[in-house]
Amino acid sequence: MTAPPPLHAPGPGGAWTGALLRHMDDDGYALLYGRAEDWPAAGPRAAARAFLTHAAAIVLRVAPDVPELAREPGGKPYLRGCPGLEVSLSHSGAFLALGLSRLGRIGVDAESEGRPLYGRPVAREVFTAPERAALRRLPEAGRNAAAVRLWTLKEAYGKAWGLGLRLPARSFGFAVPATAGAAVPLHRPDGTPAADRGWRFVTHRTPCGWSVGAALAAPPPARPPPPEPVPPDAVRPRPPGSARPDTVLRSPPPFRTPSR
C-alpha cells in the first residue's frame, strides 16, 4: 500500500498549506519536512517548534500564535487544549520533520541516508537478529540506506508511545524496507509477523536524501449497533401445522462508520 509522501514546507505560506489541508481531509494525517533556516527562529530546536505550531495553526484554522506546544512527562510533544490533533517532531541538524494526525498517536523520525549505520556496533544493539539477516541479504549498495529507514521506524514507534529510545528497540521488529514509500509490516523479535493492532508504519525518502519514518495509530473500528428489539406486535400467532412462529423482524440499522 502506497502512503502519501511528506510535504516540503519551505517556510511560512505557500502551496504546501493547501496540500496539508487536503492530506488531513483525505488521509487523517500528514507528514512534512523543511530546513531550520526557512523558519525564522534562534536555532534548529526553536525553528522546529515554530514549524510545528505554524502547521498546527493551519490545520486548526487559527492564527500561528494560538497553538501552544507542551510536552508529556516522557517528552512527547502535544498541543494544549487540542486533544483531537496529535503531533510529533524530529530535527537532525538543520533538517526538520513533523507529523500531525487526527487518527491517533503519531511518531516521526528523520535521518540522513548518508549516516553510516550498517555494520556499526549500534546496529547490533538496535536491530533484531532477523532484521540484521534481512539487511545482509540486500545488495551491498542498498544496505546502509535500508538500515537508516529501519532505524527511523524504530525511533518513530518509540516516539509515538512517548518513550523514545526508552522503548527497547529489539523488543519488536519490522520487515526490512528495501525501498521507501510503502507500509511496513510489524514483526516480533523472532521475525514472525505480529498483530499490528491498528498501527501503521511507513517510510519515505525525500528528494534531498533524508529518510522519514512514521508510526501511526488508528482508532479501533466502531462496533456496529445492536439490532433493534422486536416489538411484541411483530410476532404473529403460529398458523395451524407450522413448525415455528412466523416472525417478522425489522431490518437491522446500517453499519455506521465513525466520523473523523
PDB file of C-alpha atoms in Angstrom:
ATOM      1  CA  MET A   1       0.000   0.000   0.000  1.00  0.00           C
ATOM      2  CA  THR A   2       1.469   3.366  -1.017  1.00  0.00           C
ATOM      3  CA  ALA A   3       1.455   6.112   1.597  1.00  0.00           C
ATOM      4  CA  PRO A   4       1.205   9.837   0.782  1.00  0.00           C
ATOM      5  CA  PRO A   5       4.722  11.325   0.718  1.00  0.00           C
ATOM      6  CA  PRO A   6       5.862  14.055   3.123  1.00  0.00           C
ATOM      7  CA  LEU A   7       5.179  17.614   2.042  1.00  0.00           C
ATOM      8  CA  HIS A   8       8.048  20.050   1.611  1.00  0.00           C
ATOM      9  CA  ALA A   9       7.361  23.210   3.625  1.00  0.00           C
ATOM     10  CA  PRO A  10       9.995  25.826   2.696  1.00  0.00           C
ATOM     11  CA  GLY A  11       8.866  28.398   5.249  1.00  0.00           C
ATOM     12  CA  PRO A  12       5.548  30.000   6.243  1.00  0.00           C
ATOM     13  CA  GLY A  13       2.976  30.253   3.474  1.00  0.00           C
ATOM     14  CA  GLY A  14       2.974  28.744   0.030  1.00  0.00           C
ATOM     15  CA  ALA A  15       1.289  25.921  -1.869  1.00  0.00           C
ATOM     16  CA  TRP A  16       2.130  23.353   0.823  1.00  0.00           C
ATOM     17  CA  THR A  17      -0.505  24.828   3.154  1.00  0.00           C
ATOM     18  CA  GLY A  18      -3.355  23.807   0.859  1.00  0.00           C
ATOM     19  CA  ALA A  19      -1.798  20.383   0.309  1.00  0.00           C
ATOM     20  CA  LEU A  20      -1.564  19.959   4.089  1.00  0.00           C
ATOM     21  CA  LEU A  21      -5.302  20.504   4.478  1.00  0.00           C
ATOM     22  CA  ARG A  22      -6.041  18.051   1.663  1.00  0.00           C
ATOM     23  CA  HIS A  23      -3.853  15.381   3.278  1.00  0.00           C
ATOM     24  CA  MET A  24      -5.611  15.866   6.602  1.00  0.00           C
ATOM     25  CA  ASP A  25      -9.046  15.680   4.971  1.00  0.00           C
ATOM     26  CA  ASP A  26      -8.248  12.689   2.759  1.00  0.00           C
ATOM     27  CA  ASP A  27      -5.936  10.627   4.970  1.00  0.00           C
ATOM     28  CA  GLY A  28      -6.431  11.933   8.505  1.00  0.00           C
ATOM     29  CA  TYR A  29      -2.726  12.679   8.872  1.00  0.00           C
ATOM     30  CA  ALA A  30       0.151  14.466   7.162  1.00  0.00           C
ATOM     31  CA  LEU A  31       3.946  14.382   7.207  1.00  0.00           C
ATOM     32  CA  LEU A  32       6.056  17.448   6.450  1.00  0.00           C
ATOM     33  CA  TYR A  33       9.721  18.359   6.231  1.00  0.00           C
ATOM     34  CA  GLY A  34      11.778  21.505   5.877  1.00  0.00           C
ATOM     35  CA  ARG A  35      15.017  23.252   6.853  1.00  0.00           C
ATOM     36  CA  ALA A  36      15.676  25.210  10.019  1.00  0.00           C
ATOM     37  CA  GLU A  37      16.892  28.241   8.062  1.00  0.00           C
ATOM     38  CA  ASP A  38      13.463  28.520   6.397  1.00  0.00           C
ATOM     39  CA  TRP A  39      11.795  29.131   9.759  1.00  0.00           C
ATOM     40  CA  PRO A  40      12.978  32.326  11.448  1.00  0.00           C
ATOM     41  CA  ALA A  41      13.998  31.285  14.960  1.00  0.00           C
ATOM     42  CA  ALA A  42      17.069  31.109  17.166  1.00  0.00           C
ATOM     43  CA  GLY A  43      18.468  27.691  16.301  1.00  0.00           C
ATOM     44  CA  PRO A  44      17.112  24.381  14.939  1.00  0.00           C
ATOM     45  CA  ARG A  45      15.184  23.478  18.092  1.00  0.00           C
ATOM     46  CA  ALA A  46      13.266  26.764  18.109  1.00  0.00           C
ATOM     47  CA  ALA A  47      12.782  26.534  14.336  1.00  0.00           C
ATOM     48  CA  ALA A  48      11.272  23.061  14.752  1.00  0.00           C
ATOM     49  CA  ARG A  49       8.786  24.408  17.315  1.00  0.00           C
ATOM     50  CA  ALA A  50       7.876  27.302  15.019  1.00  0.00           C
ATOM     51  CA  PHE A  51       7.387  24.873  12.121  1.00  0.00           C
ATOM     52  CA  LEU A  52       5.130  22.632  14.184  1.00  0.00           C
ATOM     53  CA  THR A  53       2.947  25.373  15.674  1.00  0.00           C
ATOM     54  CA  HIS A  54       2.577  27.016  12.255  1.00  0.00           C
ATOM     55  CA  ALA A  55       1.468  23.762  10.625  1.00  0.00           C
ATOM     56  CA  ALA A  56      -0.908  23.026  13.519  1.00  0.00           C
ATOM     57  CA  ALA A  57      -2.421  26.501  13.182  1.00  0.00           C
ATOM     58  CA  ILE A  58      -3.181  25.807   9.511  1.00  0.00           C
ATOM     59  CA  VAL A  59      -4.933  22.539  10.369  1.00  0.00           C
ATOM     60  CA  LEU A  60      -6.841  24.130  13.259  1.00  0.00           C
ATOM     61  CA  ARG A  61      -7.571  27.242  11.160  1.00  0.00           C
ATOM     62  CA  VAL A  62      -6.307  29.638  13.822  1.00  0.00           C
ATOM     63  CA  ALA A  63      -3.556  32.260  13.988  1.00  0.00           C
ATOM     64  CA  PRO A  64       0.024  30.901  14.161  1.00  0.00           C
ATOM     65  CA  ASP A  65       0.498  32.206  17.705  1.00  0.00           C
ATOM     66  CA  VAL A  66      -2.556  30.368  19.075  1.00  0.00           C
ATOM     67  CA  PRO A  67      -1.324  26.724  19.277  1.00  0.00           C
ATOM     68  CA  GLU A  68       0.627  26.180  22.483  1.00  0.00           C
ATOM     69  CA  LEU A  69       3.174  23.391  22.422  1.00  0.00           C
ATOM     70  CA  ALA A  70       3.822  21.387  25.592  1.00  0.00           C
ATOM     71  CA  ARG A  71       5.377  18.025  26.443  1.00  0.00           C
ATOM     72  CA  GLU A  72       4.214  14.888  28.201  1.00  0.00           C
ATOM     73  CA  PRO A  73       6.346  13.636  31.111  1.00  0.00           C
ATOM     74  CA  GLY A  74       8.163  11.313  28.675  1.00  0.00           C
ATOM     75  CA  GLY A  75       8.950  14.199  26.317  1.00  0.00           C
ATOM     76  CA  LYS A  76       6.320  13.637  23.604  1.00  0.00           C
ATOM     77  CA  PRO A  77       5.018  16.998  22.309  1.00  0.00           C
ATOM     78  CA  TYR A  78       1.339  17.833  22.376  1.00  0.00           C
ATOM     79  CA  LEU A  79      -0.879  20.864  21.821  1.00  0.00           C
ATOM     80  CA  ARG A  80      -2.597  22.252  24.904  1.00  0.00           C
ATOM     81  CA  GLY A  81      -6.362  22.178  24.568  1.00  0.00           C
ATOM     82  CA  CYS A  82      -6.305  20.219  21.282  1.00  0.00           C
ATOM     83  CA  PRO A  83      -6.806  16.543  22.188  1.00  0.00           C
ATOM     84  CA  GLY A  84      -8.092  15.764  18.698  1.00  0.00           C
ATOM     85  CA  LEU A  85      -4.807  16.611  16.969  1.00  0.00           C
ATOM     86  CA  GLU A  86      -1.723  14.517  17.744  1.00  0.00           C
ATOM     87  CA  VAL A  87       1.733  15.776  16.767  1.00  0.00           C
ATOM     88  CA  SER A  88       5.318  14.551  16.530  1.00  0.00           C
ATOM     89  CA  LEU A  89       8.562  16.318  15.759  1.00  0.00           C
ATOM     90  CA  SER A  90      12.077  15.382  14.653  1.00  0.00           C
ATOM     91  CA  HIS A  91      15.110  17.532  13.955  1.00  0.00           C
ATOM     92  CA  SER A  92      18.541  16.307  12.960  1.00  0.00           C
ATOM     93  CA  GLY A  93      20.922  19.190  12.444  1.00  0.00           C
ATOM     94  CA  ALA A  94      19.088  21.668  10.234  1.00  0.00           C
ATOM     95  CA  PHE A  95      16.660  19.088   8.818  1.00  0.00           C
ATOM     96  CA  LEU A  96      13.143  19.205  10.317  1.00  0.00           C
ATOM     97  CA  ALA A  97      10.326  16.666  10.028  1.00  0.00           C
ATOM     98  CA  LEU A  98       6.955  16.584  11.693  1.00  0.00           C
ATOM     99  CA  GLY A  99       3.665  14.727  11.666  1.00  0.00           C
ATOM    100  CA  LEU A 100       0.088  15.668  12.514  1.00  0.00           C
ATOM    101  CA  SER A 101      -2.754  13.184  12.919  1.00  0.00           C
ATOM    102  CA  ARG A 102      -6.446  13.197  13.713  1.00  0.00           C
ATOM    103  CA  LEU A 103      -6.489   9.388  13.793  1.00  0.00           C
ATOM    104  CA  GLY A 104      -4.497   8.782  16.968  1.00  0.00           C
ATOM    105  CA  ARG A 105      -0.942   8.796  18.239  1.00  0.00           C
ATOM    106  CA  ILE A 106       1.834   9.539  15.764  1.00  0.00           C
ATOM    107  CA  GLY A 107       5.615   9.328  15.901  1.00  0.00           C
ATOM    108  CA  VAL A 108       8.055  10.704  13.325  1.00  0.00           C
ATOM    109  CA  ASP A 109      11.815  10.369  12.982  1.00  0.00           C
ATOM    110  CA  ALA A 110      14.272  11.517  10.303  1.00  0.00           C
ATOM    111  CA  GLU A 111      17.868  10.614   9.472  1.00  0.00           C
ATOM    112  CA  SER A 112      20.179  11.263   6.554  1.00  0.00           C
ATOM    113  CA  GLU A 113      20.584   8.187   4.369  1.00  0.00           C
ATOM    114  CA  GLY A 114      24.288   9.014   4.307  1.00  0.00           C
ATOM    115  CA  ARG A 115      24.666   8.364   8.032  1.00  0.00           C
ATOM    116  CA  PRO A 116      26.967   5.310   8.455  1.00  0.00           C
ATOM    117  CA  LEU A 117      24.866   2.719  10.256  1.00  0.00           C
ATOM    118  CA  TYR A 118      25.029  -0.685   8.606  1.00  0.00           C
ATOM    119  CA  GLY A 119      27.689  -2.890  10.202  1.00  0.00           C
ATOM    120  CA  ARG A 120      28.314  -0.474  13.075  1.00  0.00           C
ATOM    121  CA  PRO A 121      28.150  -1.694  16.701  1.00  0.00           C
ATOM    122  CA  VAL A 122      24.967   0.316  17.316  1.00  0.00           C
ATOM    123  CA  ALA A 123      23.160  -1.787  14.684  1.00  0.00           C
ATOM    124  CA  ARG A 124      23.547  -4.915  16.835  1.00  0.00           C
ATOM    125  CA  GLU A 125      22.079  -3.018  19.794  1.00  0.00           C
ATOM    126  CA  VAL A 126      19.064  -1.764  17.841  1.00  0.00           C
ATOM    127  CA  PHE A 127      18.188  -4.385  15.218  1.00  0.00           C
ATOM    128  CA  THR A 128      16.902  -7.884  15.911  1.00  0.00           C
ATOM    129  CA  ALA A 129      18.761 -10.908  14.529  1.00  0.00           C
ATOM    130  CA  PRO A 130      16.171 -11.418  11.726  1.00  0.00           C
ATOM    131  CA  GLU A 131      16.451  -7.729  10.787  1.00  0.00           C
ATOM    132  CA  ARG A 132      20.252  -7.948  10.586  1.00  0.00           C
ATOM    133  CA  ALA A 133      19.964 -11.098   8.465  1.00  0.00           C
ATOM    134  CA  ALA A 134      17.484  -9.383   6.127  1.00  0.00           C
ATOM    135  CA  LEU A 135      19.844  -6.417   5.722  1.00  0.00           C
ATOM    136  CA  ARG A 136      22.709  -8.775   4.793  1.00  0.00           C
ATOM    137  CA  ARG A 137      20.561 -10.286   2.025  1.00  0.00           C
ATOM    138  CA  LEU A 138      20.121  -6.912   0.319  1.00  0.00           C
ATOM    139  CA  PRO A 139      22.521  -5.725  -2.394  1.00  0.00           C
ATOM    140  CA  GLU A 140      25.533  -4.142  -0.717  1.00  0.00           C
ATOM    141  CA  ALA A 141      24.868  -0.717  -2.219  1.00  0.00           C
ATOM    142  CA  GLY A 142      21.437  -0.509  -0.573  1.00  0.00           C
ATOM    143  CA  ARG A 143      22.170  -1.921   2.878  1.00  0.00           C
ATOM    144  CA  ASN A 144      23.020   1.296   4.683  1.00  0.00           C
ATOM    145  CA  ALA A 145      20.006   3.213   3.333  1.00  0.00           C
ATOM    146  CA  ALA A 146      17.737   0.319   4.347  1.00  0.00           C
ATOM    147  CA  ALA A 147      19.312   0.287   7.821  1.00  0.00           C
ATOM    148  CA  VAL A 148      18.618   4.017   8.163  1.00  0.00           C
ATOM    149  CA  ARG A 149      14.976   3.509   7.125  1.00  0.00           C
ATOM    150  CA  LEU A 150      14.667   0.726   9.688  1.00  0.00           C
ATOM    151  CA  TRP A 151      16.233   2.941  12.353  1.00  0.00           C
ATOM    152  CA  THR A 152      13.713   5.745  11.712  1.00  0.00           C
ATOM    153  CA  LEU A 153      10.806   3.315  12.064  1.00  0.00           C
ATOM    154  CA  LYS A 154      12.159   2.073  15.405  1.00  0.00           C
ATOM    155  CA  GLU A 155      12.532   5.584  16.748  1.00  0.00           C
ATOM    156  CA  ALA A 156       9.159   6.692  15.359  1.00  0.00           C
ATOM    157  CA  TYR A 157       7.374   3.853  17.184  1.00  0.00           C
ATOM    158  CA  GLY A 158       9.054   4.793  20.457  1.00  0.00           C
ATOM    159  CA  LYS A 159       8.148   8.447  19.947  1.00  0.00           C
ATOM    160  CA  ALA A 160       4.521   7.599  19.233  1.00  0.00           C
ATOM    161  CA  TRP A 161       4.304   5.904  22.647  1.00  0.00           C
ATOM    162  CA  GLY A 162       6.034   8.857  24.312  1.00  0.00           C
ATOM    163  CA  LEU A 163       9.009   6.643  25.211  1.00  0.00           C
ATOM    164  CA  GLY A 164      11.597   7.420  22.557  1.00  0.00           C
ATOM    165  CA  LEU A 165      14.713   5.299  22.988  1.00  0.00           C
ATOM    166  CA  ARG A 166      13.376   4.012  26.320  1.00  0.00           C
ATOM    167  CA  LEU A 167      11.309   1.527  24.312  1.00  0.00           C
ATOM    168  CA  PRO A 168      13.675  -1.454  23.884  1.00  0.00           C
ATOM    169  CA  ALA A 169      14.426  -1.458  20.158  1.00  0.00           C
ATOM    170  CA  ARG A 170      14.877  -5.237  19.971  1.00  0.00           C
ATOM    171  CA  SER A 171      11.564  -5.953  21.697  1.00  0.00           C
ATOM    172  CA  PHE A 172       9.880  -5.622  18.288  1.00  0.00           C
ATOM    173  CA  GLY A 173      10.916  -5.715  14.666  1.00  0.00           C
ATOM    174  CA  PHE A 174       9.904  -4.838  11.129  1.00  0.00           C
ATOM    175  CA  ALA A 175      10.073  -6.329   7.680  1.00  0.00           C
ATOM    176  CA  VAL A 176      13.197  -4.583   6.416  1.00  0.00           C
ATOM    177  CA  PRO A 177      12.056  -1.873   3.966  1.00  0.00           C
ATOM    178  CA  ALA A 178      14.233  -2.308   0.883  1.00  0.00           C
ATOM    179  CA  THR A 179      12.512   0.690  -0.705  1.00  0.00           C
ATOM    180  CA  ALA A 180      10.667   3.715   0.629  1.00  0.00           C
ATOM    181  CA  GLY A 181       7.059   4.785   0.219  1.00  0.00           C
ATOM    182  CA  ALA A 182       5.105   1.693   1.283  1.00  0.00           C
ATOM    183  CA  ALA A 183       3.590   0.413   4.515  1.00  0.00           C
ATOM    184  CA  VAL A 184       5.972  -1.793   6.533  1.00  0.00           C
ATOM    185  CA  PRO A 185       4.672  -4.838   8.481  1.00  0.00           C
ATOM    186  CA  LEU A 186       5.353  -5.142  12.212  1.00  0.00           C
ATOM    187  CA  HIS A 187       7.271  -8.239  13.354  1.00  0.00           C
ATOM    188  CA  ARG A 188       8.000  -9.998  16.607  1.00  0.00           C
ATOM    189  CA  PRO A 189      11.648 -10.164  17.761  1.00  0.00           C
ATOM    190  CA  ASP A 190      11.930 -13.618  16.178  1.00  0.00           C
ATOM    191  CA  GLY A 191      10.996 -12.219  12.764  1.00  0.00           C
ATOM    192  CA  THR A 192       7.469 -13.642  12.566  1.00  0.00           C
ATOM    193  CA  PRO A 193       4.564 -11.313  11.687  1.00  0.00           C
ATOM    194  CA  ALA A 194       2.898  -9.589  14.627  1.00  0.00           C
ATOM    195  CA  ALA A 195      -0.625  -8.243  15.013  1.00  0.00           C
ATOM    196  CA  ASP A 196      -0.380  -4.514  14.302  1.00  0.00           C
ATOM    197  CA  ARG A 197      -3.452  -3.745  16.474  1.00  0.00           C
ATOM    198  CA  GLY A 198      -4.350  -0.784  14.290  1.00  0.00           C
ATOM    199  CA  TRP A 199      -0.833   0.627  13.942  1.00  0.00           C
ATOM    200  CA  ARG A 200       0.578   1.571  10.561  1.00  0.00           C
ATOM    201  CA  PHE A 201       4.255   2.102   9.742  1.00  0.00           C
ATOM    202  CA  VAL A 202       5.553   3.967   6.702  1.00  0.00           C
ATOM    203  CA  THR A 203       8.942   5.144   5.496  1.00  0.00           C
ATOM    204  CA  HIS A 204       9.760   7.775   2.884  1.00  0.00           C
ATOM    205  CA  ARG A 205      12.798   9.207   1.123  1.00  0.00           C
ATOM    206  CA  THR A 206      12.883  12.947   0.499  1.00  0.00           C
ATOM    207  CA  PRO A 207      14.434  14.361  -2.695  1.00  0.00           C
ATOM    208  CA  CYS A 208      17.302  15.736  -0.572  1.00  0.00           C
ATOM    209  CA  GLY A 209      18.320  12.249   0.597  1.00  0.00           C
ATOM    210  CA  TRP A 210      16.721  12.032   4.025  1.00  0.00           C
ATOM    211  CA  SER A 211      14.695   9.124   5.362  1.00  0.00           C
ATOM    212  CA  VAL A 212      11.470   9.931   7.220  1.00  0.00           C
ATOM    213  CA  GLY A 213       9.782   7.152   9.188  1.00  0.00           C
ATOM    214  CA  ALA A 214       6.361   7.374  10.780  1.00  0.00           C
ATOM    215  CA  ALA A 215       4.297   5.256  13.170  1.00  0.00           C
ATOM    216  CA  LEU A 216       0.557   5.943  13.118  1.00  0.00           C
ATOM    217  CA  ALA A 217      -2.116   4.611  15.434  1.00  0.00           C
ATOM    218  CA  ALA A 218      -5.638   4.411  14.054  1.00  0.00           C
ATOM    219  CA  PRO A 219      -8.695   4.315  16.327  1.00  0.00           C
ATOM    220  CA  PRO A 220     -10.270   0.875  16.736  1.00  0.00           C
ATOM    221  CA  PRO A 221     -13.209   0.299  14.394  1.00  0.00           C
ATOM    222  CA  ALA A 222     -16.548   1.098  15.901  1.00  0.00           C
ATOM    223  CA  ARG A 223     -18.779  -1.859  16.693  1.00  0.00           C
ATOM    224  CA  PRO A 224     -21.991  -1.949  14.695  1.00  0.00           C
ATOM    225  CA  PRO A 225     -25.012  -1.034  16.809  1.00  0.00           C
ATOM    226  CA  PRO A 226     -27.071  -3.986  18.058  1.00  0.00           C
ATOM    227  CA  PRO A 227     -30.232  -4.906  16.161  1.00  0.00           C
ATOM    228  CA  GLU A 228     -33.358  -3.173  17.307  1.00  0.00           C
ATOM    229  CA  PRO A 229     -35.535  -5.251  19.633  1.00  0.00           C
ATOM    230  CA  VAL A 230     -38.510  -6.944  18.063  1.00  0.00           C
ATOM    231  CA  PRO A 231     -41.750  -5.381  19.340  1.00  0.00           C
ATOM    232  CA  PRO A 232     -44.423  -7.795  20.609  1.00  0.00           C
ATOM    233  CA  ASP A 233     -46.856  -6.907  17.831  1.00  0.00           C
ATOM    234  CA  ALA A 234     -44.327  -8.024  15.203  1.00  0.00           C
ATOM    235  CA  VAL A 235     -44.777 -11.697  16.150  1.00  0.00           C
ATOM    236  CA  ARG A 236     -47.856 -13.229  14.615  1.00  0.00           C
ATOM    237  CA  PRO A 237     -49.568 -16.272  16.113  1.00  0.00           C
ATOM    238  CA  ARG A 238     -48.423 -19.650  14.782  1.00  0.00           C
ATOM    239  CA  PRO A 239     -50.692 -20.897  11.998  1.00  0.00           C
ATOM    240  CA  PRO A 240     -52.024 -24.430  12.438  1.00  0.00           C
ATOM    241  CA  GLY A 241     -49.433 -27.034  11.369  1.00  0.00           C
ATOM    242  CA  SER A 242     -46.469 -24.623  11.175  1.00  0.00           C
ATOM    243  CA  ALA A 243     -43.150 -25.768  12.630  1.00  0.00           C
ATOM    244  CA  ARG A 244     -42.157 -22.457  14.206  1.00  0.00           C
ATOM    245  CA  PRO A 245     -43.522 -18.948  14.702  1.00  0.00           C
ATOM    246  CA  ASP A 246     -43.684 -16.770  11.626  1.00  0.00           C
ATOM    247  CA  THR A 247     -41.661 -13.824  12.889  1.00  0.00           C
ATOM    248  CA  VAL A 248     -41.302 -10.553  11.061  1.00  0.00           C
ATOM    249  CA  LEU A 249     -38.080  -8.817  12.060  1.00  0.00           C
ATOM    250  CA  ARG A 250     -37.170  -5.257  11.473  1.00  0.00           C
ATOM    251  CA  SER A 251     -34.077  -4.776   9.337  1.00  0.00           C
ATOM    252  CA  PRO A 252     -31.015  -4.030  11.480  1.00  0.00           C
ATOM    253  CA  PRO A 253     -29.778  -0.446  11.192  1.00  0.00           C
ATOM    254  CA  PRO A 254     -26.962   0.108   8.700  1.00  0.00           C
ATOM    255  CA  PHE A 255     -23.389  -0.070   9.919  1.00  0.00           C
ATOM    256  CA  ARG A 256     -22.189   3.411  10.864  1.00  0.00           C
ATOM    257  CA  THR A 257     -18.533   4.261  10.463  1.00  0.00           C
ATOM    258  CA  PRO A 258     -17.041   6.749  12.915  1.00  0.00           C
ATOM    259  CA  SER A 259     -16.721  10.285  11.650  1.00  0.00           C
ATOM    260  CA  ARG A 260     -13.301  11.975  11.735  1.00  0.00           C
TER     261      ARG A 260
END
